[in-house]
Amino acid sequence: MRGKLVFATVGIIGVVAGLYAMGMIKLNGGNGGADKKSELPLSKQAAAPTITVSKVKAAQFNETVVVTGTLVPRQEVLVAPEVEGLRVMELSADEGDRVRKGQLLARLVSESLDAQLAQNDANLARSSAAIAQSRSSILQSEARVIEARNAFERAKPLKQSGYLSGSVYDQREAAATTAEAQLVSARDGLKLAEAERGQVEAARRELVWKRGNTEVKAPTDGIVSRRNARIGGIAAGAADPMFRIVAQGEIELEAEIPEMQIAKIKEGQTVRVAVAGAEEVIGNVRLISPEIDRTTRLGKVRIFLGDNVALRVGAFGRGTIETATSRGLAVPVPSVVYSPDTTTVQVVANDKVETRRIKTGLAADGLVEVREGLAEGDLVVTRAGTFLRNGDVVRPVLPDTNIVTEVK
């Protein structure tokens, strides 16, 4: 019975469809005026897709560039002893201490230098005695020279008159020559003694300098960031400094930035830096590296943060640099279609889609500034795409969540 009823229903539907196709019946009634009004528009309205739109409104744009990096000292001072190889006897500063220029940081053992100074004192006294002895020898040699010259001068007329033998004359001549040679030797001895004394005095100055540098002092004001020295250890040179000092306690953010954005950065720009474990810090761009890393395509900038006890060297920092500001009309980023030749948005006017060329400006917080091509209050397709073309009929929807509001 049920099968017969279904068969009868299908048959009735087929008959009605045939009569409708031949124009013998109308499904919408017999009002001809109403049919003319609703024939094409109603069909299009029934098929029109629902499109989310956004209203163009004025907004404040603050274009920013985000950089990340590590906190480093603006200037790090390495403190190493002037005298190597001495044992550390005392340490007067620890990591984190704030020190002043000339403040004692460490003291080294100086007994060996004291012994060398005592030996140098003895050498200096000996060289002084040698100089005095050389001067006495010079005086004696000068006296002998005078005596020998006089005797030789008296021998000359006696030899000529025959009262003096040739052998005696030769002895007096040899005595005068020997006395002059001894005088030259005495004077050379004085020069040698004076040179030896100069050498001893130079060695003494070096020992005194080393003795004075057994006290390691801070070369500048700042904060001790690292202490490598240990009591009882042997002081090394600059290769292993005893202390590292952050000069003046000044900290910087050494950050990296993509090469496409580094042109937007200028020295002196204000930077808001967020550091883990500390409040937001305001800094300034101090230095922009002239070199881009060939591998990472990143450039480096130095952001000066100043002396802040809350900042720690080595901490991670994230900076936001405001590169430009503007106020203008705003549309959502997905509304804009970019192509090699032009930039467009799809505007909905009178329930129809219209493609317009625009000129864009800054971009921030998911919005794009439109400088030309739109007016405040226009409705744009929130997410433009190829599925809509000029003249398409749509049903625009403007939910509260899609209304463009001002960017703070």
JSON list of C-alpha atoms in Angstrom, two decimals, residues 88 90-94 97 99 103-107 216 224 227 231 243:
[
{"chain": "A", "resi": 88, "resn": "VAL", "atom": "CA", "xyz": [97.37, 36.75, 45.55]},
{"chain": "A", "resi": 90, "resn": "GLU", "atom": "CA", "xyz": [94.23, 39.68, 49.72]},
{"chain": "A", "resi": 91, "resn": "LEU", "atom": "CA", "xyz": [91.00, 40.45, 47.81]},
{"chain": "A", "resi": 92, "resn": "SER", "atom": "CA", "xyz": [89.02, 43.58, 48.64]},
{"chain": "A", "resi": 93, "resn": "ALA", "atom": "CA", "xyz": [86.20, 43.48, 46.05]},
{"chain": "A", "resi": 94, "resn": "ASP", "atom": "CA", "xyz": [83.65, 40.89, 44.98]},
{"chain": "A", "resi": 97, "resn": "ASP", "atom": "CA", "xyz": [80.42, 45.56, 44.22]},
{"chain": "A", "resi": 99, "resn": "VAL", "atom": "CA", "xyz": [83.93, 50.52, 43.06]},
{"chain": "A", "resi": 103, "resn": "GLN", "atom": "CA", "xyz": [90.04, 51.78, 45.01]},
{"chain": "A", "resi": 104, "resn": "LEU", "atom": "CA", "xyz": [92.04, 48.76, 46.18]},
{"chain": "A", "resi": 105, "resn": "LEU", "atom": "CA", "xyz": [90.81, 45.53, 44.61]},
{"chain": "A", "resi": 106, "resn": "ALA", "atom": "CA", "xyz": [93.56, 43.04, 45.51]},
{"chain": "A", "resi": 107, "resn": "ARG", "atom": "CA", "xyz": [97.01, 42.86, 47.06]},
{"chain": "A", "resi": 216, "resn": "VAL", "atom": "CA", "xyz": [95.75, 46.12, 42.15]},
{"chain": "A", "resi": 224, "resn": "VAL", "atom": "CA", "xyz": [82.52, 44.43, 39.25]},
{"chain": "A", "resi": 227, "resn": "ARG", "atom": "CA", "xyz": [86.07, 38.16, 39.68]},
{"chain": "A", "resi": 231, "resn": "ILE", "atom": "CA", "xyz": [93.41, 34.08, 47.38]},
{"chain": "A", "resi": 243, "resn": "PHE", "atom": "CA", "xyz": [88.42, 41.43, 37.50]}
]
